[in-house]
Amino acid sequence: MSLLSDLVNLNLSDKTKQIIAEYIWIGGSGMDIRSKARTLPGPVSDPSKLPKWNYDGSSTGQAAGDDSEVILYPQAIFRDPFRRGNNILVMCDAYTPAGNPIPTNKRHNAAKIFSNSKVASEEPWYGIEQEYTLMQKGVNWPIGWPVGGFPGPQGPYYCGVGADKAIGRDIVDAHYKACLYAGISISGVNGEVMPGQWEFQVGPVEGISAGDQVWIARYLLERITEISGVNVSFDPKPVPGDWNGAGAHCNYSTKTMRNNGGLAVIKKAIEKLQVKHKEHIAAYGEGNERRLTGKHETADINTFSWGVANRGASVRVGRDTEKEGKGYFEDRRPASNMDPYVVTSMIAETTILG
């Protein structure tokens, strides 16, 4: 095993200028992350200088078998915390050979919205709170839980300390550091209300980069849990009953919201979100109806509400924002399995272009 570890951690930079680029994309389900690696002649820092690549879309549910070629367009580069050195992770989106985005390519439309001059001038910032649950491999049950049984009730686990409360902290800390190494704007982590459930926050990040960074952070988490022999679940309600679900709250602000008088702009934006509540809910993740019940710090899925410091509302405005008359708000509706490209661009479209 030590030889294998030595080879995995081998530093190539003193032997060759060549690097390894791991191309990453989203598969046909909209949540399955795929990747494959290729050798490049030397270091690359500009995604436009990277070659396009192809893959078999019939094996990812994204193309028919008789016309299976799908083309990867490199969009963003991150440092590779696994191979290190000059090796990179490359976030890609997918197109037909004719250059049209395939139906599961949600980045393309998001990029169009963020490149709109009106949206770009508002410099939209996002902070995404990604919740997830660590699951026992081969058993659809959280780590630290007796198989088929339950731990003690919720209460001691949120931001808890101790072997019986903070279950999986080694994975969480490894992920935190991997994100920082990769260049992701990860701003924090914490244990969540349900044991075995955790959260990391990405942001503030502007525009399309928020989606890129959340997807790469998810990729890193999948890789680290792969190494650790556990599974990660982004299901919005992994355990039925009196247990908290998992969300991906989206904190959001524009330049005018952050400037003096911004609270009035925030209130107008919330009014626009209320008008399009159903459209947003439909795009905020599958299975969200199991989570948004009006219990466990959620609003009912069918009713839009907002309030100051109210974690039972659809949209929460913080006390500091109210006090200062400017700042940001939190859309608490997105599920943990939401697509960050869809959610971030939809909020911008509704509040700025709507």
Short mmCIF file of C-alpha atoms in Angstrom, two decimals:
data_model
loop_
_atom_site.label_atom_id
_atom_site.label_comp_id
_atom_site.label_asym_id
_atom_site.label_seq_id
_atom_site.Cartn_x
_atom_site.Cartn_y
_atom_site.Cartn_z
CA MET A 1 0.00 0.00 0.00
CA SER A 2 2.86 2.39 0.77
CA LEU A 3 4.20 2.01 -2.78
CA LEU A 4 0.76 2.70 -4.20
CA SER A 5 0.46 5.80 -2.02
CA ASP A 6 3.91 6.93 -3.12
CA LEU A 7 2.93 6.60 -6.78
CA VAL A 8 -0.41 8.38 -6.28
CA ASN A 9 1.42 11.27 -4.60
CA LEU A 10 4.30 11.32 -7.10
CA ASN A 11 5.44 14.85 -7.98
CA LEU A 12 5.86 15.02 -11.76
CA SER A 13 7.02 18.63 -12.02
CA ASP A 14 10.74 17.88 -11.66
CA LYS A 15 10.61 15.17 -14.35
CA THR A 16 8.30 16.53 -17.06
CA LYS A 17 6.58 19.72 -18.15
CA GLN A 18 3.48 17.73 -18.98
CA ILE A 19 0.44 18.09 -16.74
CA ILE A 20 -2.76 16.14 -16.11
CA ALA A 21 -6.07 17.91 -16.69
CA GLU A 22 -9.21 16.34 -15.19
CA TYR A 23 -12.19 17.38 -17.34
CA ILE A 24 -15.38 17.51 -15.25
CA TRP A 25 -18.97 17.73 -16.44
CA ILE A 26 -22.56 17.04 -15.34
CA GLY A 27 -24.23 13.84 -16.51
CA GLY A 28 -27.72 13.08 -17.71
CA SER A 29 -29.49 13.03 -14.34
CA GLY A 30 -28.44 16.62 -13.67
CA MET A 31 -26.72 15.56 -10.44
CA ASP A 32 -24.26 12.85 -11.50
CA ILE A 33 -20.76 14.28 -11.88
CA ARG A 34 -18.53 12.73 -14.53
CA SER A 35 -14.83 13.22 -15.22
CA LYS A 36 -11.90 11.90 -17.21
CA ALA A 37 -8.25 12.91 -17.47
CA ARG A 38 -5.90 13.81 -20.28
CA THR A 39 -2.25 14.75 -20.64
CA LEU A 40 -1.35 18.26 -21.80
CA PRO A 41 2.10 19.45 -22.94
CA GLY A 42 2.44 22.09 -20.22
CA PRO A 43 0.73 24.29 -17.64
CA VAL A 44 -2.46 26.12 -18.67
CA SER A 45 -4.19 28.94 -16.78
CA ASP A 46 -6.69 30.16 -19.40
CA PRO A 47 -9.62 27.82 -20.15
CA SER A 48 -9.88 29.21 -23.71
CA LYS A 49 -6.40 27.76 -24.38
CA LEU A 50 -7.51 24.25 -23.44
CA PRO A 51 -8.58 21.80 -26.17
CA LYS A 52 -12.19 20.72 -26.48
CA TRP A 53 -12.78 17.03 -25.88
CA ASN A 54 -15.52 14.50 -26.51
CA TYR A 55 -17.23 11.69 -24.64
CA ASP A 56 -19.81 8.97 -25.19
CA GLY A 57 -23.12 10.65 -24.37
CA SER A 58 -25.03 7.38 -24.79
CA SER A 59 -23.31 6.13 -21.63
CA THR A 60 -24.34 9.18 -19.58
CA GLY A 61 -27.97 9.44 -20.73
CA GLN A 62 -27.20 12.47 -22.92
CA ALA A 63 -27.17 11.10 -26.48
CA ALA A 64 -28.45 8.25 -28.61
CA GLY A 65 -26.21 5.28 -29.32
CA ASP A 66 -26.14 5.90 -33.08
CA ASP A 67 -25.06 9.54 -32.60
CA SER A 68 -23.33 9.48 -29.25
CA GLU A 69 -20.54 12.06 -29.51
CA VAL A 70 -20.86 15.00 -27.10
CA ILE A 71 -18.28 17.79 -27.01
CA LEU A 72 -16.81 19.26 -23.82
CA TYR A 73 -16.06 22.98 -23.78
CA PRO A 74 -13.61 23.96 -21.00
CA GLN A 75 -15.02 26.88 -18.98
CA ALA A 76 -13.11 27.25 -15.70
CA ILE A 77 -9.81 26.01 -14.27
CA PHE A 78 -9.04 25.02 -10.66
CA ARG A 79 -5.93 23.63 -8.97
CA ASP A 80 -6.02 19.87 -8.44
CA PRO A 81 -5.63 19.04 -4.71
CA PHE A 82 -5.26 15.32 -5.47
CA ARG A 83 -2.46 15.41 -8.06
CA ARG A 84 -1.15 18.84 -7.00
CA GLY A 85 1.77 20.46 -8.83
CA ASN A 86 0.63 22.15 -12.05
CA ASN A 87 -2.17 19.65 -12.57
CA ILE A 88 -5.67 21.09 -12.95
CA LEU A 89 -9.38 20.44 -12.67
CA VAL A 90 -11.42 21.77 -15.59
CA MET A 91 -15.13 22.57 -15.29
CA CYS A 92 -16.77 21.96 -18.67
CA ASP A 93 -20.18 22.20 -20.26
CA ALA A 94 -21.48 19.99 -23.07
CA TYR A 95 -22.48 20.61 -26.70
CA THR A 96 -23.46 18.71 -29.82
CA PRO A 97 -20.83 18.42 -32.58
CA ALA A 98 -22.74 21.24 -34.34
CA GLY A 99 -22.07 23.52 -31.37
CA ASN A 100 -25.51 23.56 -29.77
CA PRO A 101 -25.82 23.11 -25.98
CA ILE A 102 -27.30 19.74 -25.09
CA PRO A 103 -30.55 19.85 -23.03
CA THR A 104 -28.79 19.11 -19.72
CA ASN A 105 -26.31 21.96 -20.25
CA LYS A 106 -27.73 24.52 -17.80
CA ARG A 107 -24.55 26.59 -17.75
CA HIS A 108 -25.05 27.91 -21.28
CA ASN A 109 -28.32 29.70 -20.53
CA ALA A 110 -27.00 30.94 -17.18
CA ALA A 111 -23.97 32.46 -18.92
CA LYS A 112 -26.29 34.29 -21.34
CA ILE A 113 -28.20 35.81 -18.42
CA PHE A 114 -25.05 36.84 -16.57
CA SER A 115 -23.56 38.39 -19.73
CA ASN A 116 -26.63 40.62 -20.14
CA SER A 117 -25.33 44.19 -19.70
CA LYS A 118 -28.03 45.07 -17.17
CA VAL A 119 -27.21 42.01 -15.05
CA ALA A 120 -23.45 42.46 -15.37
CA SER A 121 -23.66 46.11 -14.28
CA GLU A 122 -25.38 45.01 -11.06
CA GLU A 123 -22.49 42.68 -10.18
CA PRO A 124 -24.67 39.97 -8.56
CA TRP A 125 -23.01 38.24 -5.63
CA TYR A 126 -23.97 34.80 -4.31
CA GLY A 127 -23.26 32.86 -1.16
CA ILE A 128 -24.50 29.27 -1.37
CA GLU A 129 -24.99 27.15 1.75
CA GLN A 130 -24.64 23.59 0.49
CA GLU A 131 -26.00 20.99 2.90
CA TYR A 132 -25.34 17.27 2.42
CA THR A 133 -25.58 13.99 4.32
CA LEU A 134 -22.80 11.42 4.70
CA MET A 135 -24.21 7.91 4.17
CA GLN A 136 -22.98 4.43 5.01
CA LYS A 137 -21.69 2.69 1.90
CA GLY A 138 -24.06 0.02 0.65
CA VAL A 139 -26.76 1.15 3.09
CA ASN A 140 -28.99 4.16 2.45
CA TRP A 141 -28.60 5.38 6.02
CA PRO A 142 -26.50 8.18 7.57
CA ILE A 143 -23.07 7.42 9.02
CA GLY A 144 -23.02 7.07 12.80
CA TRP A 145 -26.62 5.80 12.85
CA PRO A 146 -27.37 2.20 13.83
CA VAL A 147 -28.53 0.38 10.69
CA GLY A 148 -32.32 0.40 10.75
CA GLY A 149 -32.26 2.43 13.97
CA PHE A 150 -32.02 6.01 15.10
CA PRO A 151 -29.69 8.18 17.19
CA GLY A 152 -30.90 10.49 19.92
CA PRO A 153 -33.23 13.31 18.85
CA GLN A 154 -32.02 16.51 17.21
CA GLY A 155 -30.58 19.18 19.45
CA PRO A 156 -26.93 18.43 20.30
CA TYR A 157 -25.65 17.93 16.73
CA TYR A 158 -25.80 21.42 15.18
CA CYS A 159 -22.23 22.77 15.36
CA GLY A 160 -21.64 20.01 17.91
CA VAL A 161 -18.30 18.76 19.20
CA GLY A 162 -17.50 15.19 20.21
CA ALA A 163 -17.48 11.72 18.66
CA ASP A 164 -21.19 11.19 19.33
CA LYS A 165 -22.18 14.54 17.79
CA ALA A 166 -19.75 15.53 15.01
CA ILE A 167 -19.84 12.44 12.81
CA GLY A 168 -17.51 12.61 9.79
CA ARG A 169 -15.49 15.69 10.71
CA ASP A 170 -12.31 14.27 9.09
CA ILE A 171 -14.09 14.19 5.72
CA VAL A 172 -15.44 17.70 6.23
CA ASP A 173 -12.05 19.15 7.13
CA ALA A 174 -10.32 17.37 4.23
CA HIS A 175 -12.94 18.82 1.88
CA TYR A 176 -12.56 22.31 3.36
CA LYS A 177 -8.80 22.32 2.74
CA ALA A 178 -9.15 20.75 -0.72
CA CYS A 179 -11.54 23.55 -1.72
CA LEU A 180 -9.13 26.23 -0.49
CA TYR A 181 -6.27 24.56 -2.37
CA ALA A 182 -8.35 24.36 -5.55
CA GLY A 183 -9.11 28.09 -5.45
CA ILE A 184 -12.76 27.84 -4.44
CA SER A 185 -14.12 30.72 -2.37
CA ILE A 186 -15.27 28.44 0.42
CA SER A 187 -16.15 30.63 3.38
CA GLY A 188 -16.93 28.09 6.08
CA VAL A 189 -18.28 24.71 7.21
CA ASN A 190 -20.45 23.52 10.08
CA GLY A 191 -22.24 20.48 11.43
CA GLU A 192 -25.98 20.55 10.77
CA VAL A 193 -29.08 19.79 12.83
CA MET A 194 -29.38 16.13 11.80
CA PRO A 195 -26.45 13.89 12.79
CA GLY A 196 -24.31 12.95 9.81
CA GLN A 197 -25.41 16.09 7.97
CA TRP A 198 -22.98 18.93 7.23
CA GLU A 199 -22.82 22.20 5.35
CA PHE A 200 -20.21 24.16 3.44
CA GLN A 201 -20.60 27.70 2.16
CA VAL A 202 -19.28 29.04 -1.14
CA GLY A 203 -19.14 32.79 -1.60
CA PRO A 204 -19.45 35.60 -1.99
CA VAL A 205 -18.84 34.86 -5.67
CA GLU A 206 -20.01 36.91 -8.63
CA GLY A 207 -22.15 35.65 -11.50
CA ILE A 208 -21.49 32.43 -13.36
CA SER A 209 -18.47 31.64 -11.18
CA ALA A 210 -20.81 30.77 -8.30
CA GLY A 211 -22.18 27.80 -10.24
CA ASP A 212 -18.72 26.70 -11.39
CA GLN A 213 -17.38 26.78 -7.84
CA VAL A 214 -20.29 24.91 -6.26
CA TRP A 215 -20.05 22.14 -8.86
CA ILE A 216 -16.29 21.76 -8.35
CA ALA A 217 -16.81 21.77 -4.57
CA ARG A 218 -19.36 18.97 -5.01
CA TYR A 219 -16.88 17.08 -7.22
CA LEU A 220 -14.19 17.37 -4.53
CA LEU A 221 -16.63 16.11 -1.90
CA GLU A 222 -17.57 13.13 -4.08
CA ARG A 223 -13.89 12.29 -4.57
CA ILE A 224 -13.05 12.58 -0.86
CA THR A 225 -15.99 10.42 0.19
CA GLU A 226 -14.96 7.94 -2.50
CA ILE A 227 -11.54 7.69 -0.84
CA SER A 228 -13.14 7.47 2.63
CA GLY A 229 -15.50 4.66 1.71
CA VAL A 230 -18.72 6.53 2.41
CA ASN A 231 -21.35 8.03 0.11
CA VAL A 232 -22.59 11.60 -0.01
CA SER A 233 -26.28 12.33 -0.47
CA PHE A 234 -27.74 15.58 -1.75
CA ASP A 235 -31.30 14.33 -1.23
CA PRO A 236 -33.41 17.14 0.28
CA LYS A 237 -34.99 14.77 2.82
CA PRO A 238 -32.73 11.75 3.24
CA VAL A 239 -34.51 10.48 6.36
CA PRO A 240 -38.31 10.78 6.67
CA GLY A 241 -39.89 11.92 9.91
CA ASP A 242 -38.81 14.38 12.58
CA TRP A 243 -35.42 15.12 11.05
CA ASN A 244 -34.23 18.23 9.24
CA GLY A 245 -33.96 18.12 5.48
CA ALA A 246 -31.04 19.39 3.40
CA GLY A 247 -31.13 22.64 1.47
CA ALA A 248 -28.88 24.97 -0.49
CA HIS A 249 -29.89 28.41 0.76
CA CYS A 250 -28.84 31.12 -1.69
CA ASN A 251 -27.67 34.45 -0.28
CA TYR A 252 -27.88 37.17 -2.90
CA SER A 253 -27.15 40.83 -3.43
CA THR A 254 -26.67 43.31 -6.26
CA LYS A 255 -24.63 46.49 -6.35
CA THR A 256 -27.71 48.64 -5.69
CA MET A 257 -28.72 46.40 -2.77
CA ARG A 258 -25.28 46.82 -1.25
CA ASN A 259 -25.35 50.62 -1.62
CA ASN A 260 -27.18 53.13 0.58
CA GLY A 261 -30.94 52.74 0.21
CA GLY A 262 -30.48 49.11 -0.81
CA LEU A 263 -33.16 47.77 1.54
CA ALA A 264 -35.87 49.27 -0.67
CA VAL A 265 -34.31 47.49 -3.67
CA ILE A 266 -34.25 44.24 -1.69
CA LYS A 267 -37.96 44.56 -0.88
CA LYS A 268 -38.80 45.14 -4.55
CA ALA A 269 -36.73 42.09 -5.51
CA ILE A 270 -38.57 39.96 -2.95
CA GLU A 271 -41.89 41.13 -4.40
CA LYS A 272 -40.73 39.94 -7.83
CA LEU A 273 -39.74 36.57 -6.37
CA GLN A 274 -43.18 36.24 -4.81
CA VAL A 275 -44.89 36.75 -8.17
CA LYS A 276 -42.79 33.93 -9.69
CA HIS A 277 -42.84 31.64 -6.65
CA LYS A 278 -44.19 28.60 -8.53
CA GLU A 279 -41.67 28.93 -11.36
CA HIS A 280 -38.79 29.12 -8.90
CA ILE A 281 -40.01 26.19 -6.84
CA ALA A 282 -40.25 24.08 -10.01
CA ALA A 283 -36.57 24.81 -10.73
CA TYR A 284 -35.21 24.58 -7.17
CA GLY A 285 -34.55 20.85 -6.97
CA GLU A 286 -36.32 17.49 -7.15
CA GLY A 287 -38.09 16.14 -4.08
CA ASN A 288 -38.22 19.56 -2.45
CA GLU A 289 -41.85 19.00 -1.47
CA ARG A 290 -40.59 16.46 1.10
CA ARG A 291 -38.44 19.19 2.67
CA LEU A 292 -40.53 22.38 2.37
CA THR A 293 -43.30 21.40 4.76
CA GLY A 294 -43.45 24.45 7.03
CA LYS A 295 -41.55 22.46 9.68
CA HIS A 296 -37.84 22.02 10.46
CA GLU A 297 -36.89 25.62 9.60
CA THR A 298 -38.70 25.72 6.25
CA ALA A 299 -41.66 27.51 4.72
CA ASP A 300 -44.53 25.56 3.17
CA ILE A 301 -43.79 24.88 -0.49
CA ASN A 302 -47.09 26.36 -1.67
CA THR A 303 -46.88 29.62 0.26
CA PHE A 304 -44.39 32.44 -0.27
CA SER A 305 -43.35 34.42 2.81
CA TRP A 306 -40.49 36.62 3.90
CA GLY A 307 -39.34 38.13 7.17
CA VAL A 308 -36.45 39.59 9.09
CA ALA A 309 -34.38 36.90 10.85
CA ASN A 310 -37.17 34.38 10.15
CA ARG A 311 -35.80 30.94 9.31
CA GLY A 312 -39.31 29.65 8.76
CA ALA A 313 -39.83 31.99 5.81
CA SER A 314 -39.20 31.48 2.09
CA VAL A 315 -36.88 34.49 2.07
CA ARG A 316 -34.98 35.82 5.08
CA VAL A 317 -33.57 39.31 5.51
CA GLY A 318 -30.85 39.57 8.16
CA ARG A 319 -30.94 41.91 11.15
CA ASP A 320 -27.78 43.66 9.98
CA THR A 321 -29.33 44.37 6.57
CA GLU A 322 -32.43 45.82 8.22
CA LYS A 323 -30.34 47.92 10.59
CA GLU A 324 -27.96 49.26 7.93
CA GLY A 325 -30.66 49.72 5.29
CA LYS A 326 -28.61 47.78 2.73
CA GLY A 327 -27.04 44.38 2.20
CA TYR A 328 -28.38 41.05 0.99
CA PHE A 329 -31.18 38.51 1.44
CA GLU A 330 -31.35 34.73 1.68
CA ASP A 331 -33.59 32.60 -0.54
CA ARG A 332 -34.16 29.55 1.67
CA ARG A 333 -36.21 27.56 -0.85
CA PRO A 334 -33.54 25.78 -2.98
CA ALA A 335 -33.04 22.09 -2.20
CA SER A 336 -29.62 20.56 -1.63
CA ASN A 337 -29.78 18.92 -5.08
CA MET A 338 -30.50 22.16 -6.93
CA ASP A 339 -28.44 23.15 -9.97
CA PRO A 340 -26.49 26.28 -8.95
CA TYR A 341 -26.40 27.49 -12.57
CA VAL A 342 -30.20 27.42 -12.69
CA VAL A 343 -30.83 28.94 -9.26
CA THR A 344 -28.31 31.78 -9.45
CA SER A 345 -29.24 32.85 -12.97
CA MET A 346 -32.97 32.56 -12.28
CA ILE A 347 -32.73 34.82 -9.24
CA ALA A 348 -30.81 37.39 -11.29
CA GLU A 349 -33.27 37.16 -14.18
CA THR A 350 -36.30 37.59 -11.92
CA THR A 351 -34.93 40.40 -9.77
CA ILE A 352 -32.94 42.39 -12.35
CA LEU A 353 -34.59 41.68 -15.71
CA GLY A 354 -38.09 40.90 -14.45
#
